[in-house]
Amino acid sequence: FRIVLLGPPGVGKGTQAELLCKSLGTCHLSTGDVFRAAQCQNEHSPALRSALDAMKRGELVSDGLVVSMVSERSSCLSCFGGFLLDGFPRTAAQAEALDELLDQNGVQLDAVLSYELPLAEIVDRLSGRRTCSKCKAVFHATARPPHKEGTCDLCGGGLVQRDDDRPEAIRVRMQAYEESTRPLADYYQQTGRLLSVSAGGSPEEILERTLEALQSKA
Ligand code: AP5
Ligand code: ZN
């Protein structure tokens, strides 16, 4: 399958991406993960520096930088097992750039999964998220708590809150989503590729719902 994951911040895209990749054997590309990994580099170009600052505030990174970053990784698009794009595209310009990259690679999208969840639950998922500072595993204070508070189950690293999961940045991210990303649902709806999936319930329940939706499409 060649899939785009669409949906508001904190709806659970990263969690589903992990489960879907295991289940479908696809390649996974998360633009947010790539930018967060770049935070650990010693030196940042001025463009990357301003992207990381924007990200901290909850704003979108510029289309130019995002598209060039995805283009550099476009081998993912011709991955034999298919791919999952998580957090890209997020603007109309990015969606157009993706169409071009898909054309260049001679492939087409099978589905755009649009996850939906009431705002109160989204805010709860975001504010409770804790990420391992070492291996980047994702936990949740109540829904997926670590066995030992503040410590990663997998590697023993310390758990931290993402800078952009603070209330001011959450507000900015939700606004950016409503303004720039939600309209993409109409774009993909028009070409019959949109599949809406409820993101309520446990991660396993959502996975099952997602696989059913993909089957209906296949
Ligand atoms: P990005 O990393 O893409 O963040 P996001 O879209 O805001 O999504 P999140 O990672 O916050 O949430 P998620 O939906 O993956 O949820 P998760 O599974 O972690 O982008 C970050 C920033 O990078 C952007 O703001 C922007 O600055 C920049 N950026 C990235 N891509 C860009 C682009 N294309 N253009 C421009 N800028 C870009 O789950 C959240 C929490 O809920 C976790 O704690 C999890 O354990 C828990 N949880 C998950 N599922 C469930 C469940 N079913 N029940 C209970 N809890 C659950
Ligand atoms: Zn860890």
PDB file of C-alpha atoms and ligand atoms in Angstrom:
ATOM      1  CA  PHE A   1       0.000   0.000   0.000  1.00  0.00           C
ATOM      2  CA  ARG A   2       1.035   3.616  -0.654  1.00  0.00           C
ATOM      3  CA  ILE A   3      -0.563   5.688   2.044  1.00  0.00           C
ATOM      4  CA  VAL A   4      -0.692   9.233   3.416  1.00  0.00           C
ATOM      5  CA  LEU A   5      -1.698   9.688   7.072  1.00  0.00           C
ATOM      6  CA  LEU A   6      -3.680  12.855   7.551  1.00  0.00           C
ATOM      7  CA  GLY A   7      -5.132  14.122  10.817  1.00  0.00           C
ATOM      8  CA  PRO A   8      -4.696  16.701  13.536  1.00  0.00           C
ATOM      9  CA  PRO A   9      -1.660  16.847  15.848  1.00  0.00           C
ATOM     10  CA  GLY A  10      -1.829  14.187  18.541  1.00  0.00           C
ATOM     11  CA  VAL A  11      -4.609  12.152  16.938  1.00  0.00           C
ATOM     12  CA  GLY A  12      -2.296   9.116  17.022  1.00  0.00           C
ATOM     13  CA  LYS A  13      -0.729   9.092  13.531  1.00  0.00           C
ATOM     14  CA  GLY A  14       2.731   8.087  14.784  1.00  0.00           C
ATOM     15  CA  THR A  15       1.278   5.295  16.930  1.00  0.00           C
ATOM     16  CA  GLN A  16      -0.750   3.935  14.006  1.00  0.00           C
ATOM     17  CA  ALA A  17       2.188   4.339  11.615  1.00  0.00           C
ATOM     18  CA  GLU A  18       4.265   2.021  13.780  1.00  0.00           C
ATOM     19  CA  LEU A  19       1.499  -0.611  13.942  1.00  0.00           C
ATOM     20  CA  LEU A  20       0.646  -0.298  10.240  1.00  0.00           C
ATOM     21  CA  CYS A  21       4.286  -0.647   9.164  1.00  0.00           C
ATOM     22  CA  LYS A  22       4.583  -3.866  11.176  1.00  0.00           C
ATOM     23  CA  SER A  23       1.360  -5.162   9.723  1.00  0.00           C
ATOM     24  CA  LEU A  24       1.860  -4.108   6.088  1.00  0.00           C
ATOM     25  CA  GLY A  25       5.663  -4.092   5.786  1.00  0.00           C
ATOM     26  CA  THR A  26       5.743  -0.573   4.344  1.00  0.00           C
ATOM     27  CA  CYS A  27       8.479   2.058   4.489  1.00  0.00           C
ATOM     28  CA  HIS A  28       7.712   4.864   7.024  1.00  0.00           C
ATOM     29  CA  LEU A  29       8.600   8.522   6.536  1.00  0.00           C
ATOM     30  CA  SER A  30       7.644  11.019   9.268  1.00  0.00           C
ATOM     31  CA  THR A  31       8.717  14.568   8.475  1.00  0.00           C
ATOM     32  CA  GLY A  32       8.326  15.506  12.163  1.00  0.00           C
ATOM     33  CA  ASP A  33      10.680  12.669  13.192  1.00  0.00           C
ATOM     34  CA  VAL A  34      13.274  13.790  10.629  1.00  0.00           C
ATOM     35  CA  PHE A  35      13.209  17.382  11.950  1.00  0.00           C
ATOM     36  CA  ARG A  36      13.360  16.202  15.573  1.00  0.00           C
ATOM     37  CA  ALA A  37      16.363  13.996  14.729  1.00  0.00           C
ATOM     38  CA  ALA A  38      18.037  17.051  13.170  1.00  0.00           C
ATOM     39  CA  GLN A  39      17.783  18.811  16.544  1.00  0.00           C
ATOM     40  CA  CYS A  40      20.546  16.525  17.792  1.00  0.00           C
ATOM     41  CA  GLN A  41      23.026  17.565  15.075  1.00  0.00           C
ATOM     42  CA  ASN A  42      25.853  19.769  16.279  1.00  0.00           C
ATOM     43  CA  GLU A  43      25.609  22.329  13.519  1.00  0.00           C
ATOM     44  CA  HIS A  44      22.498  23.785  11.947  1.00  0.00           C
ATOM     45  CA  SER A  45      22.292  25.795   8.730  1.00  0.00           C
ATOM     46  CA  PRO A  46      20.385  29.093   9.153  1.00  0.00           C
ATOM     47  CA  ALA A  47      17.410  27.531   7.308  1.00  0.00           C
ATOM     48  CA  LEU A  48      17.334  24.516   9.617  1.00  0.00           C
ATOM     49  CA  ARG A  49      17.784  26.747  12.673  1.00  0.00           C
ATOM     50  CA  SER A  50      14.704  28.784  11.746  1.00  0.00           C
ATOM     51  CA  ALA A  51      12.763  25.575  10.966  1.00  0.00           C
ATOM     52  CA  LEU A  52      13.532  24.161  14.404  1.00  0.00           C
ATOM     53  CA  ASP A  53      12.517  27.454  16.051  1.00  0.00           C
ATOM     54  CA  ALA A  54       9.217  27.441  14.126  1.00  0.00           C
ATOM     55  CA  MET A  55       8.615  23.851  15.190  1.00  0.00           C
ATOM     56  CA  LYS A  56       9.167  24.700  18.860  1.00  0.00           C
ATOM     57  CA  ARG A  57       6.498  27.390  18.601  1.00  0.00           C
ATOM     58  CA  GLY A  58       4.104  24.932  16.906  1.00  0.00           C
ATOM     59  CA  GLU A  59       4.261  26.654  13.510  1.00  0.00           C
ATOM     60  CA  LEU A  60       4.726  24.843  10.209  1.00  0.00           C
ATOM     61  CA  VAL A  61       8.187  24.592   8.695  1.00  0.00           C
ATOM     62  CA  SER A  62       8.465  26.339   5.289  1.00  0.00           C
ATOM     63  CA  ASP A  63       7.244  24.360   2.278  1.00  0.00           C
ATOM     64  CA  GLY A  64      10.611  24.753   0.516  1.00  0.00           C
ATOM     65  CA  LEU A  65      12.576  23.067   3.277  1.00  0.00           C
ATOM     66  CA  VAL A  66      10.013  20.296   3.823  1.00  0.00           C
ATOM     67  CA  VAL A  67       9.763  19.484   0.122  1.00  0.00           C
ATOM     68  CA  SER A  68      13.529  19.390  -0.363  1.00  0.00           C
ATOM     69  CA  MET A  69      13.852  17.125   2.672  1.00  0.00           C
ATOM     70  CA  VAL A  70      11.231  14.719   1.286  1.00  0.00           C
ATOM     71  CA  SER A  71      12.781  14.885  -2.212  1.00  0.00           C
ATOM     72  CA  GLU A  72      16.116  13.803  -0.730  1.00  0.00           C
ATOM     73  CA  ARG A  73      14.323  10.749   0.657  1.00  0.00           C
ATOM     74  CA  SER A  74      12.193  10.056  -2.400  1.00  0.00           C
ATOM     75  CA  SER A  75      13.650   6.540  -2.753  1.00  0.00           C
ATOM     76  CA  CYS A  76      11.050   5.753  -0.061  1.00  0.00           C
ATOM     77  CA  LEU A  77       8.336   6.389  -2.668  1.00  0.00           C
ATOM     78  CA  SER A  78       9.499   3.502  -4.822  1.00  0.00           C
ATOM     79  CA  CYS A  79       9.960   1.193  -1.819  1.00  0.00           C
ATOM     80  CA  PHE A  80       8.956  -2.356  -2.789  1.00  0.00           C
ATOM     81  CA  GLY A  81       6.654  -2.827   0.200  1.00  0.00           C
ATOM     82  CA  GLY A  82       4.900   0.517  -0.326  1.00  0.00           C
ATOM     83  CA  PHE A  83       5.145   3.527   1.994  1.00  0.00           C
ATOM     84  CA  LEU A  84       3.440   5.464   4.752  1.00  0.00           C
ATOM     85  CA  LEU A  85       3.849   9.241   4.749  1.00  0.00           C
ATOM     86  CA  ASP A  86       3.193  10.571   8.265  1.00  0.00           C
ATOM     87  CA  GLY A  87       2.831  14.353   8.603  1.00  0.00           C
ATOM     88  CA  PHE A  88       3.397  15.085   4.891  1.00  0.00           C
ATOM     89  CA  PRO A  89       1.816  16.713   2.925  1.00  0.00           C
ATOM     90  CA  ARG A  90       0.454  19.418   5.223  1.00  0.00           C
ATOM     91  CA  THR A  91      -0.228  22.290   2.803  1.00  0.00           C
ATOM     92  CA  ALA A  92      -1.650  22.590  -0.721  1.00  0.00           C
ATOM     93  CA  ALA A  93       1.846  23.371  -2.060  1.00  0.00           C
ATOM     94  CA  GLN A  94       3.232  20.209  -0.424  1.00  0.00           C
ATOM     95  CA  ALA A  95       0.370  18.124  -1.858  1.00  0.00           C
ATOM     96  CA  GLU A  96       1.219  19.413  -5.351  1.00  0.00           C
ATOM     97  CA  ALA A  97       4.908  18.677  -4.800  1.00  0.00           C
ATOM     98  CA  LEU A  98       4.007  15.146  -3.693  1.00  0.00           C
ATOM     99  CA  ASP A  99       1.940  14.592  -6.849  1.00  0.00           C
ATOM    100  CA  GLU A 100       5.003  15.545  -8.890  1.00  0.00           C
ATOM    101  CA  LEU A 101       7.313  13.261  -6.905  1.00  0.00           C
ATOM    102  CA  LEU A 102       4.841  10.384  -7.309  1.00  0.00           C
ATOM    103  CA  ASP A 103       4.722  11.005 -11.069  1.00  0.00           C
ATOM    104  CA  GLN A 104       8.517  11.042 -11.256  1.00  0.00           C
ATOM    105  CA  ASN A 105       8.615   7.701  -9.438  1.00  0.00           C
ATOM    106  CA  GLY A 106       5.817   6.251 -11.569  1.00  0.00           C
ATOM    107  CA  VAL A 107       3.580   5.426  -8.598  1.00  0.00           C
ATOM    108  CA  GLN A 108       0.151   6.477  -7.287  1.00  0.00           C
ATOM    109  CA  LEU A 109      -1.364   6.843  -3.831  1.00  0.00           C
ATOM    110  CA  ASP A 110      -3.724   4.048  -2.807  1.00  0.00           C
ATOM    111  CA  ALA A 111      -5.269   5.851   0.141  1.00  0.00           C
ATOM    112  CA  VAL A 112      -5.209   8.954   2.305  1.00  0.00           C
ATOM    113  CA  LEU A 113      -6.251   7.984   5.818  1.00  0.00           C
ATOM    114  CA  SER A 114      -7.891  10.847   7.641  1.00  0.00           C
ATOM    115  CA  TYR A 115      -8.061  10.230  11.397  1.00  0.00           C
ATOM    116  CA  GLU A 116     -10.755  12.060  13.359  1.00  0.00           C
ATOM    117  CA  LEU A 117     -11.061  12.618  17.123  1.00  0.00           C
ATOM    118  CA  PRO A 118     -12.887  15.185  19.312  1.00  0.00           C
ATOM    119  CA  LEU A 119     -10.675  18.115  20.352  1.00  0.00           C
ATOM    120  CA  ALA A 120     -10.800  17.339  24.104  1.00  0.00           C
ATOM    121  CA  GLU A 121      -9.338  13.858  23.500  1.00  0.00           C
ATOM    122  CA  ILE A 122      -6.661  15.279  21.195  1.00  0.00           C
ATOM    123  CA  VAL A 123      -5.556  17.749  23.864  1.00  0.00           C
ATOM    124  CA  ASP A 124      -5.468  14.917  26.417  1.00  0.00           C
ATOM    125  CA  ARG A 125      -3.296  12.759  24.133  1.00  0.00           C
ATOM    126  CA  LEU A 126      -0.886  15.629  23.451  1.00  0.00           C
ATOM    127  CA  SER A 127      -0.558  16.900  26.994  1.00  0.00           C
ATOM    128  CA  GLY A 128      -0.040  13.366  28.366  1.00  0.00           C
ATOM    129  CA  ARG A 129       2.572  12.335  25.788  1.00  0.00           C
ATOM    130  CA  ARG A 130       6.059  11.560  27.096  1.00  0.00           C
ATOM    131  CA  THR A 131       8.919  10.666  24.766  1.00  0.00           C
ATOM    132  CA  CYS A 132      12.127   8.799  25.591  1.00  0.00           C
ATOM    133  CA  SER A 133      15.069  11.191  25.339  1.00  0.00           C
ATOM    134  CA  LYS A 134      17.300   8.338  24.144  1.00  0.00           C
ATOM    135  CA  CYS A 135      15.360   5.931  21.890  1.00  0.00           C
ATOM    136  CA  LYS A 136      12.390   8.248  21.103  1.00  0.00           C
ATOM    137  CA  ALA A 137       9.778   5.642  22.149  1.00  0.00           C
ATOM    138  CA  VAL A 138       6.402   7.286  22.830  1.00  0.00           C
ATOM    139  CA  PHE A 139       4.403   6.814  26.036  1.00  0.00           C
ATOM    140  CA  HIS A 140       1.323   8.430  27.523  1.00  0.00           C
ATOM    141  CA  ALA A 141       0.957   9.395  31.177  1.00  0.00           C
ATOM    142  CA  THR A 142      -2.361   7.518  31.545  1.00  0.00           C
ATOM    143  CA  ALA A 143      -3.115   5.634  28.290  1.00  0.00           C
ATOM    144  CA  ARG A 144       0.319   4.037  27.861  1.00  0.00           C
ATOM    145  CA  PRO A 145       2.230   4.614  31.099  1.00  0.00           C
ATOM    146  CA  PRO A 146       5.778   3.309  31.528  1.00  0.00           C
ATOM    147  CA  HIS A 147       6.262   0.658  34.235  1.00  0.00           C
ATOM    148  CA  LYS A 148       8.467   3.051  36.190  1.00  0.00           C
ATOM    149  CA  GLU A 149       7.388   6.694  36.201  1.00  0.00           C
ATOM    150  CA  GLY A 150       9.636   8.923  34.082  1.00  0.00           C
ATOM    151  CA  THR A 151      11.690   6.004  32.720  1.00  0.00           C
ATOM    152  CA  CYS A 152      11.575   4.338  29.307  1.00  0.00           C
ATOM    153  CA  ASP A 153      10.565   0.646  29.421  1.00  0.00           C
ATOM    154  CA  LEU A 154      12.720  -0.147  26.411  1.00  0.00           C
ATOM    155  CA  CYS A 155      16.070   1.484  27.167  1.00  0.00           C
ATOM    156  CA  GLY A 156      15.856   3.014  30.649  1.00  0.00           C
ATOM    157  CA  GLY A 157      16.229   6.559  29.221  1.00  0.00           C
ATOM    158  CA  GLY A 158      14.489   9.538  30.815  1.00  0.00           C
ATOM    159  CA  LEU A 159      11.021  10.502  29.544  1.00  0.00           C
ATOM    160  CA  VAL A 160      10.486  14.117  28.513  1.00  0.00           C
ATOM    161  CA  GLN A 161       7.666  16.281  27.207  1.00  0.00           C
ATOM    162  CA  ARG A 162       8.067  17.594  23.646  1.00  0.00           C
ATOM    163  CA  ASP A 163       8.559  21.387  23.512  1.00  0.00           C
ATOM    164  CA  ASP A 164       5.577  21.670  21.189  1.00  0.00           C
ATOM    165  CA  ASP A 165       3.275  19.721  23.538  1.00  0.00           C
ATOM    166  CA  ARG A 166       3.043  22.728  25.880  1.00  0.00           C
ATOM    167  CA  PRO A 167      -0.383  24.449  25.863  1.00  0.00           C
ATOM    168  CA  GLU A 168       0.668  27.586  23.871  1.00  0.00           C
ATOM    169  CA  ALA A 169       2.317  25.495  21.139  1.00  0.00           C
ATOM    170  CA  ILE A 170      -0.642  23.063  21.019  1.00  0.00           C
ATOM    171  CA  ARG A 171      -2.936  26.015  20.238  1.00  0.00           C
ATOM    172  CA  VAL A 172      -0.673  27.198  17.417  1.00  0.00           C
ATOM    173  CA  ARG A 173      -0.436  23.658  15.959  1.00  0.00           C
ATOM    174  CA  MET A 174      -4.213  23.183  15.988  1.00  0.00           C
ATOM    175  CA  GLN A 175      -4.652  26.514  14.210  1.00  0.00           C
ATOM    176  CA  ALA A 176      -2.059  25.617  11.574  1.00  0.00           C
ATOM    177  CA  TYR A 177      -3.850  22.308  11.056  1.00  0.00           C
ATOM    178  CA  GLU A 178      -7.264  23.961  10.591  1.00  0.00           C
ATOM    179  CA  GLU A 179      -5.899  26.617   8.227  1.00  0.00           C
ATOM    180  CA  SER A 180      -3.435  24.686   6.089  1.00  0.00           C
ATOM    181  CA  THR A 181      -3.920  20.935   6.454  1.00  0.00           C
ATOM    182  CA  ARG A 182      -7.621  20.206   6.931  1.00  0.00           C
ATOM    183  CA  PRO A 183      -8.427  21.609   3.433  1.00  0.00           C
ATOM    184  CA  LEU A 184      -6.287  18.797   1.950  1.00  0.00           C
ATOM    185  CA  ALA A 185      -9.052  16.342   2.894  1.00  0.00           C
ATOM    186  CA  ASP A 186     -11.239  17.938   0.190  1.00  0.00           C
ATOM    187  CA  TYR A 187      -8.373  17.747  -2.303  1.00  0.00           C
ATOM    188  CA  TYR A 188      -8.015  13.999  -1.776  1.00  0.00           C
ATOM    189  CA  GLN A 189     -11.781  13.437  -1.465  1.00  0.00           C
ATOM    190  CA  GLN A 190     -12.218  14.816  -4.986  1.00  0.00           C
ATOM    191  CA  THR A 191      -9.982  12.121  -6.413  1.00  0.00           C
ATOM    192  CA  GLY A 192     -11.643   9.364  -4.366  1.00  0.00           C
ATOM    193  CA  ARG A 193      -8.578   8.570  -2.279  1.00  0.00           C
ATOM    194  CA  LEU A 194      -9.795   9.764   1.139  1.00  0.00           C
ATOM    195  CA  LEU A 195     -10.719   7.243   3.824  1.00  0.00           C
ATOM    196  CA  SER A 196     -12.040   8.714   7.096  1.00  0.00           C
ATOM    197  CA  VAL A 197     -11.281   6.639  10.171  1.00  0.00           C
ATOM    198  CA  SER A 198     -12.359   7.303  13.759  1.00  0.00           C
ATOM    199  CA  ALA A 199      -9.312   7.526  16.048  1.00  0.00           C
ATOM    200  CA  GLY A 200     -11.241   6.724  19.238  1.00  0.00           C
ATOM    201  CA  GLY A 201     -10.528   3.621  21.325  1.00  0.00           C
ATOM    202  CA  SER A 202      -7.320   1.652  21.819  1.00  0.00           C
ATOM    203  CA  PRO A 203      -4.465   1.705  19.270  1.00  0.00           C
ATOM    204  CA  GLU A 204      -5.268  -1.934  18.372  1.00  0.00           C
ATOM    205  CA  GLU A 205      -8.936  -1.119  17.755  1.00  0.00           C
ATOM    206  CA  ILE A 206      -7.955   1.785  15.494  1.00  0.00           C
ATOM    207  CA  LEU A 207      -5.503  -0.450  13.612  1.00  0.00           C
ATOM    208  CA  GLU A 208      -8.262  -2.983  12.973  1.00  0.00           C
ATOM    209  CA  ARG A 209     -10.595  -0.235  11.745  1.00  0.00           C
ATOM    210  CA  THR A 210      -7.836   1.097   9.486  1.00  0.00           C
ATOM    211  CA  LEU A 211      -7.062  -2.305   7.966  1.00  0.00           C
ATOM    212  CA  GLU A 212     -10.793  -2.841   7.295  1.00  0.00           C
ATOM    213  CA  ALA A 213     -11.002   0.545   5.578  1.00  0.00           C
ATOM    214  CA  LEU A 214      -7.947  -0.318   3.435  1.00  0.00           C
ATOM    215  CA  GLN A 215      -9.432  -3.704   2.511  1.00  0.00           C
ATOM    216  CA  SER A 216     -12.626  -2.013   1.350  1.00  0.00           C
ATOM    217  CA  LYS A 217     -10.446   0.040  -0.961  1.00  0.00           C
ATOM    218  CA  ALA A 218      -8.319  -2.819  -2.301  1.00  0.00           C
TER     219      ALA A 218
HETATM  220  P1  AP5 B   1       4.740  15.981  13.704  1.00  0.00           P
HETATM  221  O1  AP5 B   1       5.789  15.253  14.403  1.00  0.00           O
HETATM  222  O2  AP5 B   1       4.236  15.483  12.409  1.00  0.00           O
HETATM  223  O3  AP5 B   1       3.583  16.199  14.756  1.00  0.00           O
HETATM  224  P2  AP5 B   1       2.010  16.201  14.674  1.00  0.00           P
HETATM  225  O4  AP5 B   1       1.360  16.065  13.341  1.00  0.00           O
HETATM  226  O5  AP5 B   1       1.650  17.395  15.439  1.00  0.00           O
HETATM  227  O6  AP5 B   1       1.653  14.868  15.277  1.00  0.00           O
HETATM  228  P3  AP5 B   1       2.138  14.340  16.627  1.00  0.00           P
HETATM  229  O7  AP5 B   1       3.458  13.651  16.508  1.00  0.00           O
HETATM  230  O8  AP5 B   1       2.026  15.409  17.662  1.00  0.00           O
HETATM  231  O9  AP5 B   1       0.983  13.340  16.987  1.00  0.00           O
HETATM  232  P4  AP5 B   1       0.551  11.963  16.372  1.00  0.00           P
HETATM  233  O10 AP5 B   1      -0.721  12.143  15.612  1.00  0.00           O
HETATM  234  O11 AP5 B   1       1.676  11.271  15.662  1.00  0.00           O
HETATM  235  O12 AP5 B   1       0.201  11.217  17.731  1.00  0.00           O
HETATM  236  P5  AP5 B   1       0.999  10.094  18.566  1.00  0.00           P
HETATM  237  O13 AP5 B   1       0.854   8.764  17.905  1.00  0.00           O
HETATM  238  O14 AP5 B   1       2.354  10.544  18.948  1.00  0.00           O
HETATM  239  O15 AP5 B   1       5.179  17.497  13.442  1.00  0.00           O
HETATM  240  C1  AP5 B   1       5.757  18.276  14.440  1.00  0.00           C
HETATM  241  C2  AP5 B   1       6.166  19.620  13.871  1.00  0.00           C
HETATM  242  O16 AP5 B   1       7.131  19.428  12.814  1.00  0.00           O
HETATM  243  C3  AP5 B   1       5.068  20.455  13.206  1.00  0.00           C
HETATM  244  O17 AP5 B   1       4.338  21.207  14.150  1.00  0.00           O
HETATM  245  C4  AP5 B   1       5.889  21.329  12.242  1.00  0.00           C
HETATM  246  O18 AP5 B   1       6.528  22.357  12.941  1.00  0.00           O
HETATM  247  C5  AP5 B   1       6.957  20.359  11.774  1.00  0.00           C
HETATM  248  N1  AP5 B   1       6.540  19.637  10.560  1.00  0.00           N
HETATM  249  C6  AP5 B   1       6.480  18.284  10.418  1.00  0.00           C
HETATM  250  N2  AP5 B   1       6.054  17.950   9.194  1.00  0.00           N
HETATM  251  C7  AP5 B   1       5.824  19.128   8.541  1.00  0.00           C
HETATM  252  C8  AP5 B   1       5.354  19.433   7.237  1.00  0.00           C
HETATM  253  N3  AP5 B   1       5.023  18.480   6.362  1.00  0.00           N
HETATM  254  N4  AP5 B   1       5.216  20.750   6.915  1.00  0.00           N
HETATM  255  C9  AP5 B   1       5.549  21.724   7.769  1.00  0.00           C
HETATM  256  N5  AP5 B   1       5.999  21.491   9.024  1.00  0.00           N
HETATM  257  C10 AP5 B   1       6.138  20.205   9.406  1.00  0.00           C
HETATM  258  O19 AP5 B   1       0.060  10.074  19.864  1.00  0.00           O
HETATM  259  C11 AP5 B   1      -0.016  11.166  20.755  1.00  0.00           C
HETATM  260  C12 AP5 B   1      -0.113  10.641  22.201  1.00  0.00           C
HETATM  261  O20 AP5 B   1      -1.328   9.897  22.353  1.00  0.00           O
HETATM  262  C13 AP5 B   1       1.013   9.658  22.610  1.00  0.00           C
HETATM  263  O21 AP5 B   1       1.328   9.866  23.946  1.00  0.00           O
HETATM  264  C14 AP5 B   1       0.383   8.256  22.415  1.00  0.00           C
HETATM  265  O22 AP5 B   1       0.938   7.297  23.287  1.00  0.00           O
HETATM  266  C15 AP5 B   1      -1.073   8.554  22.743  1.00  0.00           C
HETATM  267  N6  AP5 B   1      -1.994   7.701  21.976  1.00  0.00           N
HETATM  268  C16 AP5 B   1      -1.865   7.333  20.670  1.00  0.00           C
HETATM  269  N7  AP5 B   1      -2.924   6.568  20.311  1.00  0.00           N
HETATM  270  C17 AP5 B   1      -3.725   6.468  21.394  1.00  0.00           C
HETATM  271  C18 AP5 B   1      -4.962   5.807  21.662  1.00  0.00           C
HETATM  272  N8  AP5 B   1      -5.585   5.102  20.712  1.00  0.00           N
HETATM  273  N9  AP5 B   1      -5.517   5.937  22.905  1.00  0.00           N
HETATM  274  C19 AP5 B   1      -4.891   6.654  23.871  1.00  0.00           C
HETATM  275  N10 AP5 B   1      -3.707   7.284  23.691  1.00  0.00           N
HETATM  276  C20 AP5 B   1      -3.131   7.200  22.471  1.00  0.00           C
HETATM  277 ZN    ZN B   2      13.974   4.568  25.427  1.00  0.00          ZN
END
